[in-house]
């Protein structure tokens, strides 16, 4: 986390120390094909340097300090995730960059990014316990939510040969997601002043409360249809794995009755690492997963029985 990047240089002195950020460096990526070193820092900046000359090629200022970084060599797109929960896509050139677009789907800060250049899909993990799959190369704008952790997501990696996503979290969980299924986007939550099932007023709807002489109810939302409902009309819970809900969530009574046993079949497997994970690295050729935790222990896992 020292605010600098080290460059290997030819000559008598093989190491050059060049300040790149005003405060701590958060992520560093070396792009061999471009001979670039990409780095981000807590000073809300993203920079890229030439690894041969050590020269800074460009800098981009972000709205919050960056906590996730991925790069696509073919298109020269950088994916930058920050503490505001936003993912920014930048098009890098030799000495400048241009803003392509931004994604905002997390309520917490982005803690992990993973890019699959084959399917052209970006995965982002967050402190809000969720993972979002952004379909960048196919149906642009599609965002699939995955809910399988009880604490912040700390690491993501993708196994393209089996189309499985591996996620690790501070809760100690290692989750293997089957991405070779047709997943559905979660619906947007609808706004209403009264329950969209029984039409009872919500507690801020003073006019309807006065007219009907009834006390207003608290508003909830069905995770399957997105309708605004009261507690009485959404008393049931269910998993909806194809929508990413591997844990039971609130659904309205009518949606609960429409969910089949086949739709409740899990699309992920859960494994307990028995330590709070802060970093992970997956080696796909051997099927090994390395995790390190807050307990100062490094663990090596053979994932071939589950990632296959």
mmCIF file of C-alpha atoms in Angstrom:
data_model
loop_
_atom_site.group_PDB
_atom_site.id
_atom_site.type_symbol
_atom_site.label_atom_id
_atom_site.label_comp_id
_atom_site.label_asym_id
_atom_site.label_seq_id
_atom_site.Cartn_x
_atom_site.Cartn_y
_atom_site.Cartn_z
ATOM 1 C CA UNK A 1 0.000 0.000 0.000
ATOM 2 C CA UNK A 2 2.976 2.324 -0.268
ATOM 3 C CA UNK A 3 1.941 5.098 -2.695
ATOM 4 C CA UNK A 4 4.223 4.102 -5.528
ATOM 5 C CA UNK A 5 4.856 1.620 -8.325
ATOM 6 C CA UNK A 6 8.194 -0.120 -8.904
ATOM 7 C CA UNK A 7 9.491 -0.525 -12.458
ATOM 8 C CA UNK A 8 12.218 -2.870 -13.658
ATOM 9 C CA UNK A 9 14.593 -0.923 -15.899
ATOM 10 C CA UNK A 10 17.692 -1.857 -17.944
ATOM 11 C CA UNK A 11 21.016 -0.473 -16.783
ATOM 12 C CA UNK A 12 23.206 -0.485 -13.714
ATOM 13 C CA UNK A 13 20.282 -0.051 -11.343
ATOM 14 C CA UNK A 14 17.598 -2.627 -12.099
ATOM 15 C CA UNK A 15 14.842 -1.065 -9.988
ATOM 16 C CA UNK A 16 13.418 2.437 -10.313
ATOM 17 C CA UNK A 17 11.087 3.958 -7.753
ATOM 18 C CA UNK A 18 8.486 6.243 -9.316
ATOM 19 C CA UNK A 19 5.635 7.839 -7.350
ATOM 20 C CA UNK A 20 2.297 7.193 -9.052
ATOM 21 C CA UNK A 21 -0.266 8.099 -6.402
ATOM 22 C CA UNK A 22 -0.531 10.624 -3.613
ATOM 23 C CA UNK A 23 -1.739 8.003 -1.139
ATOM 24 C CA UNK A 24 -1.964 4.204 -0.963
ATOM 25 C CA UNK A 25 -2.041 2.070 -4.111
ATOM 26 C CA UNK A 26 -5.082 -0.233 -4.104
ATOM 27 C CA UNK A 27 -4.757 -2.353 -7.292
ATOM 28 C CA UNK A 28 -1.918 -3.017 -9.747
ATOM 29 C CA UNK A 29 -2.237 -4.891 -13.070
ATOM 30 C CA UNK A 30 0.577 -5.694 -15.498
ATOM 31 C CA UNK A 31 -0.563 -6.023 -19.124
ATOM 32 C CA UNK A 32 2.195 -7.965 -20.890
ATOM 33 C CA UNK A 33 0.723 -7.539 -24.390
ATOM 34 C CA UNK A 34 0.714 -3.737 -24.067
ATOM 35 C CA UNK A 35 3.748 -3.445 -21.772
ATOM 36 C CA UNK A 36 1.581 -1.337 -19.473
ATOM 37 C CA UNK A 37 1.325 -1.168 -15.716
ATOM 38 C CA UNK A 38 -2.168 -0.124 -14.579
ATOM 39 C CA UNK A 39 -2.635 1.121 -11.041
ATOM 40 C CA UNK A 40 -5.297 2.702 -8.871
ATOM 41 C CA UNK A 41 -5.086 4.486 -5.558
ATOM 42 C CA UNK A 42 -6.948 5.949 -2.635
ATOM 43 C CA UNK A 43 -6.256 9.373 -4.173
ATOM 44 C CA UNK A 44 -9.186 8.689 -6.569
ATOM 45 C CA UNK A 45 -6.944 8.224 -9.573
ATOM 46 C CA UNK A 46 -6.322 5.554 -12.181
ATOM 47 C CA UNK A 47 -2.996 5.667 -14.034
ATOM 48 C CA UNK A 48 -1.174 3.619 -16.644
ATOM 49 C CA UNK A 49 2.592 3.560 -17.226
ATOM 50 C CA UNK A 50 4.910 2.103 -19.829
ATOM 51 C CA UNK A 51 6.704 -0.805 -18.152
ATOM 52 C CA UNK A 52 9.753 -0.339 -20.395
ATOM 53 C CA UNK A 53 10.406 3.378 -19.967
ATOM 54 C CA UNK A 54 8.603 3.964 -16.671
ATOM 55 C CA UNK A 55 6.843 6.950 -18.249
ATOM 56 C CA UNK A 56 3.319 7.767 -17.132
ATOM 57 C CA UNK A 57 1.060 7.487 -20.176
ATOM 58 C CA UNK A 58 -2.181 8.778 -18.720
ATOM 59 C CA UNK A 59 -4.300 9.448 -15.681
ATOM 60 C CA UNK A 60 -8.052 9.443 -15.012
ATOM 61 C CA UNK A 61 -9.696 10.952 -11.924
ATOM 62 C CA UNK A 62 -12.525 8.954 -10.365
ATOM 63 C CA UNK A 63 -15.319 10.135 -8.066
ATOM 64 C CA UNK A 64 -14.268 7.770 -5.257
ATOM 65 C CA UNK A 65 -11.179 5.747 -4.452
ATOM 66 C CA UNK A 66 -10.851 2.658 -6.590
ATOM 67 C CA UNK A 67 -11.094 -0.842 -5.162
ATOM 68 C CA UNK A 68 -11.395 -3.012 -8.290
ATOM 69 C CA UNK A 69 -9.676 -3.096 -11.684
ATOM 70 C CA UNK A 70 -9.816 -5.328 -14.778
ATOM 71 C CA UNK A 71 -8.568 -4.877 -18.355
ATOM 72 C CA UNK A 72 -9.540 -6.287 -21.750
ATOM 73 C CA UNK A 73 -6.514 -6.525 -24.034
ATOM 74 C CA UNK A 74 -8.441 -6.890 -27.298
ATOM 75 C CA UNK A 75 -10.515 -3.704 -26.945
ATOM 76 C CA UNK A 76 -8.241 -1.819 -24.493
ATOM 77 C CA UNK A 77 -11.139 -1.301 -22.133
ATOM 78 C CA UNK A 78 -10.410 -0.784 -18.440
ATOM 79 C CA UNK A 79 -13.100 -1.638 -15.885
ATOM 80 C CA UNK A 80 -12.782 0.455 -12.746
ATOM 81 C CA UNK A 81 -14.858 -0.225 -9.622
ATOM 82 C CA UNK A 82 -14.907 2.288 -6.781
ATOM 83 C CA UNK A 83 -16.185 2.895 -3.260
ATOM 84 C CA UNK A 84 -19.329 4.650 -4.481
ATOM 85 C CA UNK A 85 -20.555 1.322 -5.898
ATOM 86 C CA UNK A 86 -19.989 2.454 -9.473
ATOM 87 C CA UNK A 87 -18.188 0.625 -12.289
ATOM 88 C CA UNK A 88 -16.611 2.864 -14.924
ATOM 89 C CA UNK A 89 -15.554 1.618 -18.373
ATOM 90 C CA UNK A 90 -12.677 3.510 -19.984
ATOM 91 C CA UNK A 91 -11.178 3.163 -23.468
ATOM 92 C CA UNK A 92 -7.393 3.470 -23.124
ATOM 93 C CA UNK A 93 -5.072 4.807 -25.792
ATOM 94 C CA UNK A 94 -1.311 5.258 -25.686
ATOM 95 C CA UNK A 95 -1.499 8.680 -24.043
ATOM 96 C CA UNK A 96 -5.172 9.356 -23.250
ATOM 97 C CA UNK A 97 -8.466 7.701 -22.437
ATOM 98 C CA UNK A 98 -12.162 8.270 -23.050
ATOM 99 C CA UNK A 99 -15.167 7.493 -20.871
ATOM 100 C CA UNK A 100 -17.354 4.774 -22.424
ATOM 101 C CA UNK A 101 -20.074 4.368 -19.800
ATOM 102 C CA UNK A 102 -20.743 3.818 -16.099
ATOM 103 C CA UNK A 103 -22.761 1.136 -14.304
ATOM 104 C CA UNK A 104 -24.398 1.641 -10.918
ATOM 105 C CA UNK A 105 -26.101 -1.348 -9.373
ATOM 106 C CA UNK A 106 -24.545 -1.808 -5.944
ATOM 107 C CA UNK A 107 -25.614 -0.074 -2.751
ATOM 108 C CA UNK A 108 -22.166 -0.658 -1.217
ATOM 109 C CA UNK A 109 -18.630 -0.187 -2.481
ATOM 110 C CA UNK A 110 -17.255 -2.438 -5.209
ATOM 111 C CA UNK A 111 -14.851 -4.911 -3.598
ATOM 112 C CA UNK A 112 -14.018 -7.275 -6.494
ATOM 113 C CA UNK A 113 -14.132 -7.390 -10.293
ATOM 114 C CA UNK A 114 -13.721 -10.300 -12.698
ATOM 115 C CA UNK A 115 -13.721 -10.055 -16.510
ATOM 116 C CA UNK A 116 -14.396 -12.953 -18.883
ATOM 117 C CA UNK A 117 -13.044 -11.937 -22.316
ATOM 118 C CA UNK A 118 -14.646 -14.927 -24.076
ATOM 119 C CA UNK A 119 -18.271 -14.367 -23.037
ATOM 120 C CA UNK A 120 -17.538 -10.618 -22.618
ATOM 121 C CA UNK A 121 -19.147 -10.587 -19.207
ATOM 122 C CA UNK A 122 -18.061 -8.533 -16.189
ATOM 123 C CA UNK A 123 -18.734 -9.684 -12.630
ATOM 124 C CA UNK A 124 -18.673 -7.215 -9.751
ATOM 125 C CA UNK A 125 -18.792 -8.029 -6.042
ATOM 126 C CA UNK A 126 -19.682 -5.573 -3.303
ATOM 127 C CA UNK A 127 -19.809 -4.891 0.410
ATOM 128 C CA UNK A 128 -23.612 -5.059 0.024
ATOM 129 C CA UNK A 129 -23.112 -8.889 -0.118
ATOM 130 C CA UNK A 130 -24.219 -9.096 -3.763
ATOM 131 C CA UNK A 131 -22.649 -9.997 -7.109
ATOM 132 C CA UNK A 132 -23.807 -8.499 -10.396
ATOM 133 C CA UNK A 133 -23.131 -10.004 -13.809
ATOM 134 C CA UNK A 134 -22.980 -7.274 -16.465
ATOM 135 C CA UNK A 135 -23.530 -8.657 -19.975
ATOM 136 C CA UNK A 136 -21.369 -6.201 -21.893
ATOM 137 C CA UNK A 137 -20.775 -8.079 -25.141
ATOM 138 C CA UNK A 138 -24.227 -9.558 -25.658
ATOM 139 C CA UNK A 139 -27.485 -8.004 -24.543
ATOM 140 C CA UNK A 140 -26.056 -4.653 -23.531
ATOM 141 C CA UNK A 141 -27.472 -3.297 -20.324
ATOM 142 C CA UNK A 142 -28.474 -6.685 -18.904
ATOM 143 C CA UNK A 143 -27.575 -7.020 -15.220
ATOM 144 C CA UNK A 144 -28.053 -10.326 -13.395
ATOM 145 C CA UNK A 145 -27.930 -10.240 -9.597
ATOM 146 C CA UNK A 146 -26.489 -13.093 -7.503
ATOM 147 C CA UNK A 147 -27.190 -13.316 -3.769
ATOM 148 C CA UNK A 148 -25.236 -16.005 -1.944
ATOM 149 C CA UNK A 149 -23.136 -14.330 0.754
ATOM 150 C CA UNK A 150 -23.932 -13.024 4.224
ATOM 151 C CA UNK A 151 -21.066 -10.510 4.261
ATOM 152 C CA UNK A 152 -19.061 -8.541 1.734
ATOM 153 C CA UNK A 153 -17.749 -10.307 -1.347
ATOM 154 C CA UNK A 154 -13.941 -10.322 -1.276
ATOM 155 C CA UNK A 155 -12.948 -12.171 -4.432
ATOM 156 C CA UNK A 156 -14.271 -13.364 -7.799
ATOM 157 C CA UNK A 157 -12.846 -15.612 -10.484
ATOM 158 C CA UNK A 158 -14.375 -17.312 -13.504
ATOM 159 C CA UNK A 159 -13.695 -20.806 -14.892
ATOM 160 C CA UNK A 160 -14.536 -20.415 -18.618
ATOM 161 C CA UNK A 161 -14.130 -24.110 -19.490
ATOM 162 C CA UNK A 162 -16.955 -25.071 -17.123
ATOM 163 C CA UNK A 163 -18.778 -21.715 -17.103
ATOM 164 C CA UNK A 164 -18.663 -21.495 -13.320
ATOM 165 C CA UNK A 165 -18.100 -18.444 -11.155
ATOM 166 C CA UNK A 166 -16.231 -18.775 -7.870
ATOM 167 C CA UNK A 167 -16.876 -16.163 -5.186
ATOM 168 C CA UNK A 168 -15.423 -15.793 -1.697
ATOM 169 C CA UNK A 169 -16.579 -13.556 1.119
ATOM 170 C CA UNK A 170 -15.826 -12.236 4.572
ATOM 171 C CA UNK A 171 -18.440 -14.694 5.846
ATOM 172 C CA UNK A 172 -15.978 -17.497 5.055
ATOM 173 C CA UNK A 173 -18.149 -18.823 2.257
ATOM 174 C CA UNK A 174 -16.848 -20.165 -1.044
ATOM 175 C CA UNK A 175 -19.697 -20.260 -3.546
ATOM 176 C CA UNK A 176 -19.546 -22.064 -6.905
ATOM 177 C CA UNK A 177 -22.136 -20.579 -9.287
ATOM 178 C CA UNK A 178 -23.359 -22.450 -12.351
ATOM 179 C CA UNK A 179 -23.458 -19.780 -15.058
ATOM 180 C CA UNK A 180 -24.408 -22.268 -17.784
ATOM 181 C CA UNK A 181 -28.108 -21.686 -17.107
ATOM 182 C CA UNK A 182 -30.565 -19.113 -18.420
ATOM 183 C CA UNK A 183 -30.775 -16.545 -15.654
ATOM 184 C CA UNK A 184 -33.373 -13.811 -15.240
ATOM 185 C CA UNK A 185 -33.002 -10.171 -14.323
ATOM 186 C CA UNK A 186 -34.504 -9.135 -11.017
ATOM 187 C CA UNK A 187 -37.517 -6.823 -11.549
ATOM 188 C CA UNK A 188 -37.468 -3.151 -10.669
ATOM 189 C CA UNK A 189 -39.378 -2.327 -7.508
ATOM 190 C CA UNK A 190 -42.650 -0.588 -8.284
ATOM 191 C CA UNK A 191 -43.871 2.513 -6.467
ATOM 192 C CA UNK A 192 -47.345 2.631 -4.996
ATOM 193 C CA UNK A 193 -49.227 4.420 -2.214
ATOM 194 C CA UNK A 194 -51.193 1.261 -1.393
ATOM 195 C CA UNK A 195 -50.706 -2.512 -1.510
ATOM 196 C CA UNK A 196 -50.961 -3.677 -5.098
ATOM 197 C CA UNK A 197 -52.674 -6.868 -3.940
ATOM 198 C CA UNK A 198 -55.244 -5.903 -1.283
ATOM 199 C CA UNK A 199 -55.200 -2.093 -1.902
ATOM 200 C CA UNK A 200 -54.686 -1.322 1.800
ATOM 201 C CA UNK A 201 -52.987 2.107 2.178
ATOM 202 C CA UNK A 202 -49.367 2.432 3.205
ATOM 203 C CA UNK A 203 -48.618 4.544 6.268
ATOM 204 C CA UNK A 204 -47.757 7.729 4.315
ATOM 205 C CA UNK A 205 -51.018 7.673 2.330
ATOM 206 C CA UNK A 206 -52.939 9.940 4.717
ATOM 207 C CA UNK A 207 -55.848 10.614 2.370
ATOM 208 C CA UNK A 208 -56.717 6.966 1.809
ATOM 209 C CA UNK A 209 -56.145 6.227 5.499
ATOM 210 C CA UNK A 210 -58.644 8.971 6.406
ATOM 211 C CA UNK A 211 -61.184 7.958 3.755
ATOM 212 C CA UNK A 212 -61.086 4.256 4.659
ATOM 213 C CA UNK A 213 -60.602 4.855 8.414
ATOM 214 C CA UNK A 214 -57.734 2.363 8.425
ATOM 215 C CA UNK A 215 -54.210 2.541 9.823
ATOM 216 C CA UNK A 216 -51.521 2.578 7.142
ATOM 217 C CA UNK A 217 -49.308 -0.453 6.623
ATOM 218 C CA UNK A 218 -45.593 -0.851 6.016
ATOM 219 C CA UNK A 219 -44.498 -1.313 2.401
ATOM 220 C CA UNK A 220 -42.578 -4.372 1.196
ATOM 221 C CA UNK A 221 -41.666 -5.643 -2.272
ATOM 222 C CA UNK A 222 -42.006 -9.048 -3.872
ATOM 223 C CA UNK A 223 -38.597 -10.140 -5.171
ATOM 224 C CA UNK A 224 -40.147 -12.046 -8.082
ATOM 225 C CA UNK A 225 -42.627 -9.550 -9.567
ATOM 226 C CA UNK A 226 -41.416 -6.316 -7.942
ATOM 227 C CA UNK A 227 -44.879 -5.226 -6.803
ATOM 228 C CA UNK A 228 -45.343 -3.115 -3.672
ATOM 229 C CA UNK A 229 -47.189 -5.240 -1.113
ATOM 230 C CA UNK A 230 -48.073 -5.267 2.562
ATOM 231 C CA UNK A 231 -46.771 -7.801 5.063
ATOM 232 C CA UNK A 232 -49.994 -9.808 5.051
ATOM 233 C CA UNK A 233 -49.883 -10.270 1.272
ATOM 234 C CA UNK A 234 -46.201 -11.253 1.326
ATOM 235 C CA UNK A 235 -45.975 -13.543 4.326
ATOM 236 C CA UNK A 236 -44.162 -16.342 2.491
ATOM 237 C CA UNK A 237 -40.509 -16.833 1.570
ATOM 238 C CA UNK A 238 -38.861 -18.762 -1.247
ATOM 239 C CA UNK A 239 -35.574 -19.227 -3.038
ATOM 240 C CA UNK A 240 -35.504 -18.081 -6.685
ATOM 241 C CA UNK A 241 -32.127 -19.389 -7.928
ATOM 242 C CA UNK A 242 -32.579 -18.385 -11.577
ATOM 243 C CA UNK A 243 -32.969 -14.790 -10.335
ATOM 244 C CA UNK A 244 -29.858 -15.229 -8.200
ATOM 245 C CA UNK A 245 -31.650 -15.659 -4.863
ATOM 246 C CA UNK A 246 -30.078 -18.777 -3.379
ATOM 247 C CA UNK A 247 -31.389 -17.765 0.057
ATOM 248 C CA UNK A 248 -35.089 -17.445 0.844
ATOM 249 C CA UNK A 249 -36.493 -13.978 0.114
ATOM 250 C CA UNK A 250 -39.857 -12.262 0.456
ATOM 251 C CA UNK A 251 -42.386 -13.011 -2.287
ATOM 252 C CA UNK A 252 -46.053 -12.166 -2.575
ATOM 253 C CA UNK A 253 -48.545 -14.973 -2.003
ATOM 254 C CA UNK A 254 -49.517 -15.275 -5.672
ATOM 255 C CA UNK A 255 -45.884 -15.521 -6.839
ATOM 256 C CA UNK A 256 -45.130 -18.066 -4.125
ATOM 257 C CA UNK A 257 -47.803 -20.334 -5.521
ATOM 258 C CA UNK A 258 -46.475 -19.990 -9.064
ATOM 259 C CA UNK A 259 -42.853 -20.979 -8.278
ATOM 260 C CA UNK A 260 -42.323 -24.633 -9.180
ATOM 261 C CA UNK A 261 -39.986 -27.094 -7.447
ATOM 262 C CA UNK A 262 -37.850 -27.051 -10.600
ATOM 263 C CA UNK A 263 -37.461 -23.269 -10.320
ATOM 264 C CA UNK A 264 -36.388 -23.700 -6.685
ATOM 265 C CA UNK A 265 -33.574 -26.092 -7.617
ATOM 266 C CA UNK A 266 -30.252 -24.519 -6.518
ATOM 267 C CA UNK A 267 -27.786 -23.278 -9.135
ATOM 268 C CA UNK A 268 -24.891 -22.845 -6.697
ATOM 269 C CA UNK A 269 -22.997 -24.938 -4.161
ATOM 270 C CA UNK A 270 -21.769 -23.584 -0.831
ATOM 271 C CA UNK A 271 -18.557 -24.441 0.995
ATOM 272 C CA UNK A 272 -17.229 -23.217 4.349
ATOM 273 C CA UNK A 273 -13.587 -22.102 4.311
ATOM 274 C CA UNK A 274 -13.625 -21.711 8.098
ATOM 275 C CA UNK A 275 -11.887 -18.356 7.959
ATOM 276 C CA UNK A 276 -12.883 -14.837 6.985
ATOM 277 C CA UNK A 277 -11.451 -14.489 3.470
ATOM 278 C CA UNK A 278 -9.740 -11.268 2.424
ATOM 279 C CA UNK A 279 -8.086 -12.467 -0.803
ATOM 280 C CA UNK A 280 -8.422 -15.325 -3.271
ATOM 281 C CA UNK A 281 -6.624 -16.566 -6.382
ATOM 282 C CA UNK A 282 -7.715 -19.390 -8.716
ATOM 283 C CA UNK A 283 -5.362 -21.437 -10.900
ATOM 284 C CA UNK A 284 -7.616 -22.997 -13.576
ATOM 285 C CA UNK A 285 -5.088 -25.412 -15.131
ATOM 286 C CA UNK A 286 -4.643 -27.294 -11.855
ATOM 287 C CA UNK A 287 -7.992 -26.405 -10.343
ATOM 288 C CA UNK A 288 -6.387 -24.948 -7.218
ATOM 289 C CA UNK A 289 -7.881 -22.124 -5.200
ATOM 290 C CA UNK A 290 -5.815 -20.099 -2.737
ATOM 291 C CA UNK A 291 -7.472 -18.121 0.038
ATOM 292 C CA UNK A 292 -5.990 -15.907 2.740
ATOM 293 C CA UNK A 293 -7.936 -14.728 5.751
ATOM 294 C CA UNK A 294 -8.013 -12.345 8.678
ATOM 295 C CA UNK A 295 -6.656 -15.249 10.776
ATOM 296 C CA UNK A 296 -3.291 -14.804 8.961
ATOM 297 C CA UNK A 297 -3.647 -18.267 7.417
ATOM 298 C CA UNK A 298 -3.234 -19.152 3.736
ATOM 299 C CA UNK A 299 -5.226 -22.163 2.536
ATOM 300 C CA UNK A 300 -4.878 -24.107 -0.716
ATOM 301 C CA UNK A 301 -7.991 -25.872 -2.005
ATOM 302 C CA UNK A 302 -8.333 -28.572 -4.654
ATOM 303 C CA UNK A 303 -11.455 -27.427 -6.530
ATOM 304 C CA UNK A 304 -11.469 -30.169 -9.183
ATOM 305 C CA UNK A 305 -14.299 -32.147 -7.508
ATOM 306 C CA UNK A 306 -16.653 -29.121 -7.655
ATOM 307 C CA UNK A 307 -15.340 -27.118 -10.631
ATOM 308 C CA UNK A 308 -15.734 -29.670 -13.389
#
